[in-house]
mmCIF file of N, CA and C in Angstrom:
data_model
loop_
_atom_site.group_PDB
_atom_site.id
_atom_site.type_symbol
_atom_site.label_atom_id
_atom_site.label_comp_id
_atom_site.label_asym_id
_atom_site.label_seq_id
_atom_site.Cartn_x
_atom_site.Cartn_y
_atom_site.Cartn_z
ATOM 1 N N MET A 29 -43.926 31.184 -41.451
ATOM 2 C CA MET A 29 -42.613 31.520 -40.923
ATOM 3 C C MET A 29 -42.286 30.536 -39.791
ATOM 4 N N THR A 30 -41.118 29.948 -39.873
ATOM 5 C CA THR A 30 -40.731 28.998 -38.835
ATOM 6 C C THR A 30 -40.204 29.738 -37.612
ATOM 7 N N MET A 31 -40.037 28.992 -36.542
ATOM 8 C CA MET A 31 -39.553 29.586 -35.293
ATOM 9 C C MET A 31 -38.136 30.137 -35.468
ATOM 10 N N TRP A 32 -37.294 29.429 -36.192
ATOM 11 C CA TRP A 32 -35.911 29.889 -36.364
ATOM 12 C C TRP A 32 -35.842 31.180 -37.168
ATOM 13 N N VAL A 33 -36.697 31.323 -38.151
ATOM 14 C CA VAL A 33 -36.726 32.562 -38.930
ATOM 15 C C VAL A 33 -37.135 33.719 -38.022
ATOM 16 N N ALA A 34 -38.135 33.496 -37.180
ATOM 17 C CA ALA A 34 -38.581 34.538 -36.255
ATOM 18 C C ALA A 34 -37.463 34.910 -35.280
ATOM 19 N N VAL A 35 -36.737 33.919 -34.785
ATOM 20 C CA VAL A 35 -35.632 34.193 -33.861
ATOM 21 C C VAL A 35 -34.531 34.991 -34.564
ATOM 22 N N LEU A 36 -34.190 34.609 -35.779
ATOM 23 C CA LEU A 36 -33.145 35.322 -36.522
ATOM 24 C C LEU A 36 -33.568 36.745 -36.875
ATOM 25 N N VAL A 37 -34.824 36.934 -37.220
ATOM 26 C CA VAL A 37 -35.323 38.285 -37.512
ATOM 27 C C VAL A 37 -35.290 39.144 -36.250
ATOM 28 N N ALA A 38 -35.714 38.580 -35.130
ATOM 29 C CA ALA A 38 -35.675 39.330 -33.868
ATOM 30 C C ALA A 38 -34.242 39.678 -33.487
ATOM 31 N N ALA A 39 -33.308 38.752 -33.689
ATOM 32 C CA ALA A 39 -31.897 39.023 -33.390
ATOM 33 C C ALA A 39 -31.350 40.124 -34.291
ATOM 34 N N ALA A 40 -31.718 40.104 -35.567
ATOM 35 C CA ALA A 40 -31.256 41.138 -36.494
ATOM 36 C C ALA A 40 -31.816 42.507 -36.118
ATOM 37 N N ILE A 41 -33.070 42.547 -35.710
ATOM 38 C CA ILE A 41 -33.669 43.817 -35.293
ATOM 39 C C ILE A 41 -32.992 44.338 -34.033
ATOM 40 N N ALA A 42 -32.719 43.454 -33.072
ATOM 41 C CA ALA A 42 -32.048 43.873 -31.838
ATOM 42 C C ALA A 42 -30.647 44.403 -32.141
ATOM 43 N N TYR A 43 -29.933 43.736 -33.033
ATOM 44 C CA TYR A 43 -28.596 44.196 -33.406
ATOM 45 C C TYR A 43 -28.658 45.550 -34.108
ATOM 46 N N ALA A 44 -29.628 45.721 -35.002
ATOM 47 C CA ALA A 44 -29.773 46.996 -35.713
ATOM 48 C C ALA A 44 -30.105 48.131 -34.747
ATOM 49 N N LEU A 45 -30.954 47.869 -33.756
ATOM 50 C CA LEU A 45 -31.279 48.903 -32.775
ATOM 51 C C LEU A 45 -30.048 49.303 -31.955
ATOM 52 N N LYS A 46 -29.240 48.314 -31.583
ATOM 53 C CA LYS A 46 -28.010 48.626 -30.841
ATOM 54 C C LYS A 46 -27.052 49.434 -31.719
ATOM 55 N N LEU A 47 -26.976 49.090 -32.987
ATOM 56 C CA LEU A 47 -26.093 49.805 -33.908
ATOM 57 C C LEU A 47 -26.567 51.241 -34.109
ATOM 58 N N VAL A 48 -27.864 51.436 -34.240
ATOM 59 C CA VAL A 48 -28.417 52.779 -34.407
ATOM 60 C C VAL A 48 -28.182 53.605 -33.141
ATOM 61 N N GLY A 49 -28.170 52.956 -31.978
ATOM 62 C CA GLY A 49 -27.921 53.663 -30.732
ATOM 63 C C GLY A 49 -26.570 54.350 -30.694
ATOM 64 N N HIS A 50 -25.599 53.817 -31.409
ATOM 65 C CA HIS A 50 -24.271 54.441 -31.456
ATOM 66 C C HIS A 50 -24.258 55.701 -32.320
ATOM 67 N N LEU A 51 -25.269 55.891 -33.122
ATOM 68 C CA LEU A 51 -25.331 57.045 -34.008
ATOM 69 C C LEU A 51 -26.017 58.257 -33.376
ATOM 70 N N VAL A 52 -26.567 58.086 -32.178
ATOM 71 C CA VAL A 52 -27.240 59.187 -31.489
ATOM 72 C C VAL A 52 -26.181 60.199 -31.046
ATOM 73 N N PRO A 53 -26.384 61.482 -31.337
ATOM 74 C CA PRO A 53 -25.396 62.498 -30.947
ATOM 75 C C PRO A 53 -25.223 62.571 -29.422
ATOM 76 N N ALA A 54 -24.001 62.800 -28.977
ATOM 77 C CA ALA A 54 -23.694 62.853 -27.542
ATOM 78 C C ALA A 54 -24.442 63.984 -26.848
ATOM 79 N N ARG A 55 -24.661 65.102 -27.532
ATOM 80 C CA ARG A 55 -25.350 66.229 -26.908
ATOM 81 C C ARG A 55 -26.787 65.874 -26.528
ATOM 82 N N PHE A 56 -27.405 64.976 -27.297
ATOM 83 C CA PHE A 56 -28.753 64.522 -26.967
ATOM 84 C C PHE A 56 -28.737 63.662 -25.715
ATOM 85 N N LEU A 57 -27.712 62.829 -25.567
ATOM 86 C CA LEU A 57 -27.630 61.934 -24.420
ATOM 87 C C LEU A 57 -27.252 62.656 -23.130
ATOM 88 N N ASP A 58 -26.669 63.830 -23.242
ATOM 89 C CA ASP A 58 -26.233 64.578 -22.066
ATOM 90 C C ASP A 58 -27.314 65.475 -21.473
ATOM 91 N N GLU A 59 -28.481 65.546 -22.102
ATOM 92 C CA GLU A 59 -29.559 66.383 -21.582
ATOM 93 C C GLU A 59 -30.113 65.787 -20.284
ATOM 94 N N PRO A 60 -30.475 66.624 -19.325
ATOM 95 C CA PRO A 60 -30.988 66.112 -18.042
ATOM 96 C C PRO A 60 -32.273 65.278 -18.190
ATOM 97 N N ARG A 61 -33.145 65.706 -19.088
ATOM 98 C CA ARG A 61 -34.395 64.967 -19.270
ATOM 99 C C ARG A 61 -34.127 63.562 -19.808
ATOM 100 N N THR A 62 -33.200 63.450 -20.741
ATOM 101 C CA THR A 62 -32.845 62.147 -21.291
ATOM 102 C C THR A 62 -32.253 61.257 -20.207
ATOM 103 N N LYS A 63 -31.422 61.813 -19.355
ATOM 104 C CA LYS A 63 -30.826 61.029 -18.269
ATOM 105 C C LYS A 63 -31.883 60.551 -17.279
ATOM 106 N N ARG A 64 -32.859 61.407 -16.969
ATOM 107 C CA ARG A 64 -33.929 61.007 -16.043
ATOM 108 C C ARG A 64 -34.768 59.871 -16.628
ATOM 109 N N VAL A 65 -35.095 59.999 -17.901
ATOM 110 C CA VAL A 65 -35.928 58.985 -18.543
ATOM 111 C C VAL A 65 -35.181 57.659 -18.641
ATOM 112 N N THR A 66 -33.921 57.699 -19.054
ATOM 113 C CA THR A 66 -33.177 56.448 -19.189
ATOM 114 C C THR A 66 -32.893 55.804 -17.835
ATOM 115 N N ALA A 67 -32.821 56.595 -16.784
ATOM 116 C CA ALA A 67 -32.635 56.019 -15.452
ATOM 117 C C ALA A 67 -33.899 55.329 -14.966
ATOM 118 N N ALA A 68 -35.068 55.789 -15.393
ATOM 119 C CA ALA A 68 -36.335 55.217 -14.940
ATOM 120 C C ALA A 68 -36.827 54.063 -15.820
ATOM 121 N N LEU A 69 -36.281 53.907 -17.014
ATOM 122 C CA LEU A 69 -36.758 52.854 -17.914
ATOM 123 C C LEU A 69 -36.619 51.442 -17.355
ATOM 124 N N PRO A 70 -35.486 51.052 -16.779
ATOM 125 C CA PRO A 70 -35.407 49.687 -16.245
ATOM 126 C C PRO A 70 -36.435 49.416 -15.144
ATOM 127 N N ILE A 71 -36.724 50.406 -14.331
ATOM 128 C CA ILE A 71 -37.716 50.236 -13.270
ATOM 129 C C ILE A 71 -39.094 49.996 -13.877
ATOM 130 N N ALA A 72 -39.448 50.784 -14.871
ATOM 131 C CA ALA A 72 -40.754 50.634 -15.508
ATOM 132 C C ALA A 72 -40.870 49.297 -16.234
ATOM 133 N N LEU A 73 -39.815 48.882 -16.911
ATOM 134 C CA LEU A 73 -39.857 47.612 -17.625
ATOM 135 C C LEU A 73 -39.957 46.429 -16.663
ATOM 136 N N LEU A 74 -39.227 46.483 -15.570
ATOM 137 C CA LEU A 74 -39.298 45.405 -14.588
ATOM 138 C C LEU A 74 -40.678 45.351 -13.923
ATOM 139 N N ALA A 75 -41.240 46.502 -13.619
ATOM 140 C CA ALA A 75 -42.580 46.543 -13.030
ATOM 141 C C ALA A 75 -43.616 45.972 -13.997
ATOM 142 N N ALA A 76 -43.505 46.293 -15.268
ATOM 143 C CA ALA A 76 -44.438 45.758 -16.264
ATOM 144 C C ALA A 76 -44.285 44.251 -16.397
ATOM 145 N N LEU A 77 -43.062 43.762 -16.359
ATOM 146 C CA LEU A 77 -42.824 42.319 -16.446
ATOM 147 C C LEU A 77 -43.406 41.593 -15.239
ATOM 148 N N VAL A 78 -43.187 42.126 -14.055
ATOM 149 C CA VAL A 78 -43.730 41.508 -12.841
ATOM 150 C C VAL A 78 -45.253 41.507 -12.894
ATOM 151 N N ALA A 79 -45.839 42.617 -13.297
ATOM 152 C CA ALA A 79 -47.300 42.706 -13.344
ATOM 153 C C ALA A 79 -47.894 41.712 -14.336
ATOM 154 N N THR A 80 -47.308 41.610 -15.515
ATOM 155 C CA THR A 80 -47.878 40.690 -16.500
ATOM 156 C C THR A 80 -47.656 39.237 -16.113
ATOM 157 N N GLN A 81 -46.537 38.910 -15.485
ATOM 158 C CA GLN A 81 -46.279 37.531 -15.089
ATOM 159 C C GLN A 81 -47.077 37.118 -13.850
ATOM 160 N N ALA A 82 -47.339 38.059 -12.963
ATOM 161 C CA ALA A 82 -47.995 37.712 -11.703
ATOM 162 C C ALA A 82 -49.522 37.765 -11.773
ATOM 163 N N PHE A 83 -50.074 38.540 -12.667
ATOM 164 C CA PHE A 83 -51.516 38.772 -12.638
ATOM 165 C C PHE A 83 -52.261 38.365 -13.902
ATOM 166 N N THR A 84 -51.593 37.718 -14.864
ATOM 167 C CA THR A 84 -52.298 37.298 -16.075
ATOM 168 C C THR A 84 -52.277 35.792 -16.206
ATOM 169 N N GLY A 85 -53.370 35.271 -16.737
ATOM 170 C CA GLY A 85 -53.506 33.836 -16.933
ATOM 171 C C GLY A 85 -53.050 33.428 -18.317
ATOM 172 N N ALA A 86 -53.432 32.223 -18.697
ATOM 173 C CA ALA A 86 -52.989 31.646 -19.964
ATOM 174 C C ALA A 86 -53.506 32.427 -21.172
ATOM 175 N N HIS A 87 -54.675 32.986 -21.071
ATOM 176 C CA HIS A 87 -55.259 33.688 -22.211
ATOM 177 C C HIS A 87 -55.325 35.194 -22.003
ATOM 178 N N GLY A 88 -54.495 35.719 -21.118
ATOM 179 C CA GLY A 88 -54.435 37.151 -20.893
ATOM 180 C C GLY A 88 -55.458 37.678 -19.912
ATOM 181 N N SER A 89 -56.167 36.800 -19.249
ATOM 182 C CA SER A 89 -57.171 37.249 -18.295
ATOM 183 C C SER A 89 -56.534 37.520 -16.936
ATOM 184 N N LEU A 90 -57.195 38.332 -16.144
ATOM 185 C CA LEU A 90 -56.713 38.655 -14.807
ATOM 186 C C LEU A 90 -56.886 37.452 -13.895
ATOM 187 N N VAL A 91 -55.800 37.074 -13.204
ATOM 188 C CA VAL A 91 -55.818 35.913 -12.319
ATOM 189 C C VAL A 91 -55.165 36.292 -10.998
ATOM 190 N N LEU A 92 -55.858 35.982 -9.905
ATOM 191 C CA LEU A 92 -55.280 36.184 -8.585
ATOM 192 C C LEU A 92 -55.046 34.813 -7.970
ATOM 193 N N ASP A 93 -53.784 34.383 -7.995
ATOM 194 C CA ASP A 93 -53.443 33.069 -7.467
ATOM 195 C C ASP A 93 -52.210 33.177 -6.582
ATOM 196 N N ALA A 94 -51.477 32.100 -6.435
ATOM 197 C CA ALA A 94 -50.306 32.074 -5.555
ATOM 198 C C ALA A 94 -49.241 33.074 -5.993
ATOM 199 N N ARG A 95 -49.135 33.323 -7.285
ATOM 200 C CA ARG A 95 -48.147 34.288 -7.767
ATOM 201 C C ARG A 95 -48.449 35.696 -7.254
ATOM 202 N N ALA A 96 -49.718 36.078 -7.290
ATOM 203 C CA ALA A 96 -50.103 37.406 -6.811
ATOM 204 C C ALA A 96 -49.847 37.540 -5.317
ATOM 205 N N ALA A 97 -50.145 36.488 -4.566
ATOM 206 C CA ALA A 97 -49.879 36.518 -3.123
ATOM 207 C C ALA A 97 -48.380 36.616 -2.852
ATOM 208 N N ALA A 98 -47.581 35.912 -3.654
ATOM 209 C CA ALA A 98 -46.124 35.964 -3.492
ATOM 210 C C ALA A 98 -45.590 37.367 -3.767
ATOM 211 N N VAL A 99 -46.133 38.018 -4.768
ATOM 212 C CA VAL A 99 -45.724 39.401 -5.047
ATOM 213 C C VAL A 99 -46.120 40.309 -3.892
ATOM 214 N N GLY A 100 -47.295 40.097 -3.330
ATOM 215 C CA GLY A 100 -47.727 40.895 -2.183
ATOM 216 C C GLY A 100 -46.804 40.727 -0.989
ATOM 217 N N VAL A 101 -46.424 39.489 -0.689
ATOM 218 C CA VAL A 101 -45.495 39.243 0.413
ATOM 219 C C VAL A 101 -44.140 39.889 0.122
ATOM 220 N N ALA A 102 -43.684 39.808 -1.115
ATOM 221 C CA ALA A 102 -42.405 40.419 -1.483
ATOM 222 C C ALA A 102 -42.448 41.939 -1.341
ATOM 223 N N VAL A 103 -43.567 42.541 -1.712
ATOM 224 C CA VAL A 103 -43.704 43.996 -1.570
ATOM 225 C C VAL A 103 -43.663 44.393 -0.097
ATOM 226 N N ILE A 104 -44.348 43.633 0.737
ATOM 227 C CA ILE A 104 -44.327 43.928 2.176
ATOM 228 C C ILE A 104 -42.902 43.791 2.729
ATOM 229 N N ALA A 105 -42.189 42.749 2.295
ATOM 230 C CA ALA A 105 -40.805 42.576 2.741
ATOM 231 C C ALA A 105 -39.922 43.732 2.276
ATOM 232 N N LEU A 106 -40.162 44.213 1.061
ATOM 233 C CA LEU A 106 -39.397 45.364 0.570
ATOM 234 C C LEU A 106 -39.700 46.613 1.382
ATOM 235 N N LEU A 107 -40.969 46.803 1.716
ATOM 236 C CA LEU A 107 -41.340 47.970 2.519
ATOM 237 C C LEU A 107 -40.717 47.920 3.912
ATOM 238 N N LEU A 108 -40.490 46.702 4.418
ATOM 239 C CA LEU A 108 -39.850 46.536 5.718
ATOM 240 C C LEU A 108 -38.316 46.544 5.611
ATOM 241 N N ARG A 109 -37.814 46.861 4.425
ATOM 242 C CA ARG A 109 -36.375 46.988 4.156
ATOM 243 C C ARG A 109 -35.614 45.679 4.339
ATOM 244 N N ALA A 110 -36.223 44.576 3.957
ATOM 245 C CA ALA A 110 -35.546 43.283 4.029
ATOM 246 C C ALA A 110 -34.500 43.202 2.920
ATOM 247 N N PRO A 111 -33.418 42.455 3.131
ATOM 248 C CA PRO A 111 -32.431 42.257 2.064
ATOM 249 C C PRO A 111 -33.071 41.568 0.856
ATOM 250 N N PHE A 112 -32.513 41.801 -0.311
ATOM 251 C CA PHE A 112 -33.115 41.303 -1.542
ATOM 252 C C PHE A 112 -33.269 39.786 -1.531
ATOM 253 N N ILE A 113 -32.272 39.065 -1.056
ATOM 254 C CA ILE A 113 -32.369 37.608 -1.048
ATOM 255 C C ILE A 113 -33.509 37.139 -0.142
ATOM 256 N N VAL A 114 -33.751 37.859 0.943
ATOM 257 C CA VAL A 114 -34.865 37.522 1.841
ATOM 258 C C VAL A 114 -36.196 37.765 1.123
ATOM 259 N N VAL A 115 -36.276 38.849 0.373
ATOM 260 C CA VAL A 115 -37.489 39.158 -0.394
ATOM 261 C C VAL A 115 -37.779 38.039 -1.387
ATOM 262 N N VAL A 116 -36.757 37.597 -2.099
ATOM 263 C CA VAL A 116 -36.937 36.536 -3.096
ATOM 264 C C VAL A 116 -37.351 35.227 -2.424
ATOM 265 N N VAL A 117 -36.678 34.867 -1.335
ATOM 266 C CA VAL A 117 -36.997 33.618 -0.645
ATOM 267 C C VAL A 117 -38.410 33.659 -0.061
ATOM 268 N N LEU A 118 -38.797 34.775 0.534
ATOM 269 C CA LEU A 118 -40.152 34.887 1.083
ATOM 270 C C LEU A 118 -41.217 34.766 -0.004
ATOM 271 N N GLY A 119 -40.989 35.414 -1.144
ATOM 272 C CA GLY A 119 -41.936 35.307 -2.250
ATOM 273 C C GLY A 119 -42.045 33.886 -2.774
ATOM 274 N N ALA A 120 -40.906 33.243 -2.961
ATOM 275 C CA ALA A 120 -40.907 31.864 -3.466
ATOM 276 C C ALA A 120 -41.547 30.916 -2.462
ATOM 277 N N LEU A 121 -41.229 31.107 -1.194
ATOM 278 C CA LEU A 121 -41.800 30.256 -0.148
ATOM 279 C C LEU A 121 -43.311 30.432 -0.060
ATOM 280 N N THR A 122 -43.773 31.664 -0.181
ATOM 281 C CA THR A 122 -45.220 31.924 -0.160
ATOM 282 C C THR A 122 -45.919 31.223 -1.295
ATOM 283 N N ALA A 123 -45.380 31.361 -2.510
ATOM 284 C CA ALA A 123 -45.999 30.703 -3.667
ATOM 285 C C ALA A 123 -45.972 29.189 -3.520
ATOM 286 N N ALA A 124 -44.862 28.650 -3.036
ATOM 287 C CA ALA A 124 -44.751 27.187 -2.880
ATOM 288 C C ALA A 124 -45.754 26.664 -1.846
ATOM 289 N N LEU A 125 -45.858 27.348 -0.723
ATOM 290 C CA LEU A 125 -46.786 26.883 0.319
ATOM 291 C C LEU A 125 -48.242 27.003 -0.112
ATOM 292 N N LEU A 126 -48.575 28.067 -0.815
ATOM 293 C CA LEU A 126 -49.949 28.216 -1.285
ATOM 294 C C LEU A 126 -50.288 27.177 -2.351
ATOM 295 N N ARG A 127 -49.337 26.870 -3.212
ATOM 296 C CA ARG A 127 -49.586 25.821 -4.216
ATOM 297 C C ARG A 127 -49.682 24.459 -3.546
ATOM 298 N N LEU A 128 -48.873 24.228 -2.514
ATOM 299 C CA LEU A 128 -48.950 22.977 -1.771
ATOM 300 C C LEU A 128 -50.312 22.828 -1.093
ATOM 301 N N ALA A 129 -50.854 23.962 -0.645
ATOM 302 C CA ALA A 129 -52.162 23.954 0.007
ATOM 303 C C ALA A 129 -53.307 23.827 -1.007
ATOM 304 N N GLY A 130 -52.989 23.873 -2.303
ATOM 305 C CA GLY A 130 -54.019 23.702 -3.313
ATOM 306 C C GLY A 130 -54.517 24.970 -3.966
ATOM 307 N N TRP A 131 -53.908 26.097 -3.644
ATOM 308 C CA TRP A 131 -54.316 27.359 -4.250
ATOM 309 C C TRP A 131 -53.384 27.672 -5.404
ATOM 310 N N ALA A 132 -53.707 27.133 -6.564
ATOM 311 C CA ALA A 132 -52.849 27.291 -7.734
ATOM 312 C C ALA A 132 -53.118 28.640 -8.341
#
């Protein structure tokens, strides 16, 4: 299977899932439990993405490098209620300085 076939198949599956989403009855979507779960899904997905990008190496192994330190600095900035742009800049600056120092 070529890369383009895989991309087209993935696009077709994504479109079909969106289309099926319109067929879900409104009464199911109005339940409190459904609303709680759908409100928490983006948070869980973003946390999983950050964890896999920051703590895994090329072959799926656990790696603690500049990325992990940058996430740690960003978490501390968030706990101190820093604005989002400050959190992003501090994380990026931490990773850049650690890589400059040789800690890849």
